[in-house]
């Protein structure tokens, strides 16, 4: 948190690399919006359906 970084973590387990990539691509518009609306530092989660929500700030 001292570095002032933004971190996005995928909360679903047991996924192949291609599945993870598809989730991140699906979530990209939401990630972009999230970055515009939230001050750093923070940790946000991305769920399997591509939703993004704040975990810690």
Short mmCIF file of C-alpha atoms in Angstrom, two decimals, residues 2 7 9 11 14-17 19 21 26-27 29-31 33 35 39-40 42 45 47 49-55:
data_model
loop_
_atom_site.label_atom_id
_atom_site.label_comp_id
_atom_site.label_asym_id
_atom_site.label_seq_id
_atom_site.Cartn_x
_atom_site.Cartn_y
_atom_site.Cartn_z
CA UNK A 2 2.97 2.29 0.58
CA UNK A 7 -4.02 -4.34 -7.68
CA UNK A 9 -7.01 -10.11 -8.23
CA UNK A 11 -11.08 -14.68 -7.07
CA UNK A 14 -8.91 -23.86 -10.77
CA UNK A 15 -8.92 -21.90 -14.03
CA UNK A 16 -6.71 -22.43 -17.05
CA UNK A 17 -4.67 -19.53 -18.39
CA UNK A 19 -10.05 -18.82 -19.00
CA UNK A 21 -7.42 -14.17 -19.85
CA UNK A 26 -14.41 -9.26 -20.23
CA UNK A 27 -13.70 -7.16 -17.12
CA UNK A 29 -14.23 -1.92 -19.32
CA UNK A 30 -15.16 -2.32 -15.64
CA UNK A 31 -11.50 -2.16 -14.61
CA UNK A 33 -14.18 2.58 -14.92
CA UNK A 35 -9.61 3.10 -12.01
CA UNK A 39 -8.14 6.61 -5.64
CA UNK A 40 -5.03 4.46 -5.28
CA UNK A 42 -6.39 -0.27 -3.42
CA UNK A 45 -11.32 -8.36 -6.93
CA UNK A 47 -15.06 -12.46 -10.20
CA UNK A 49 -18.51 -13.13 -14.33
CA UNK A 50 -16.20 -10.13 -14.84
CA UNK A 51 -17.53 -7.92 -12.05
CA UNK A 52 -15.06 -5.72 -10.17
CA UNK A 53 -15.36 -4.65 -6.54
CA UNK A 54 -13.18 -3.08 -3.87
CA UNK A 55 -11.56 -5.40 -1.32
#
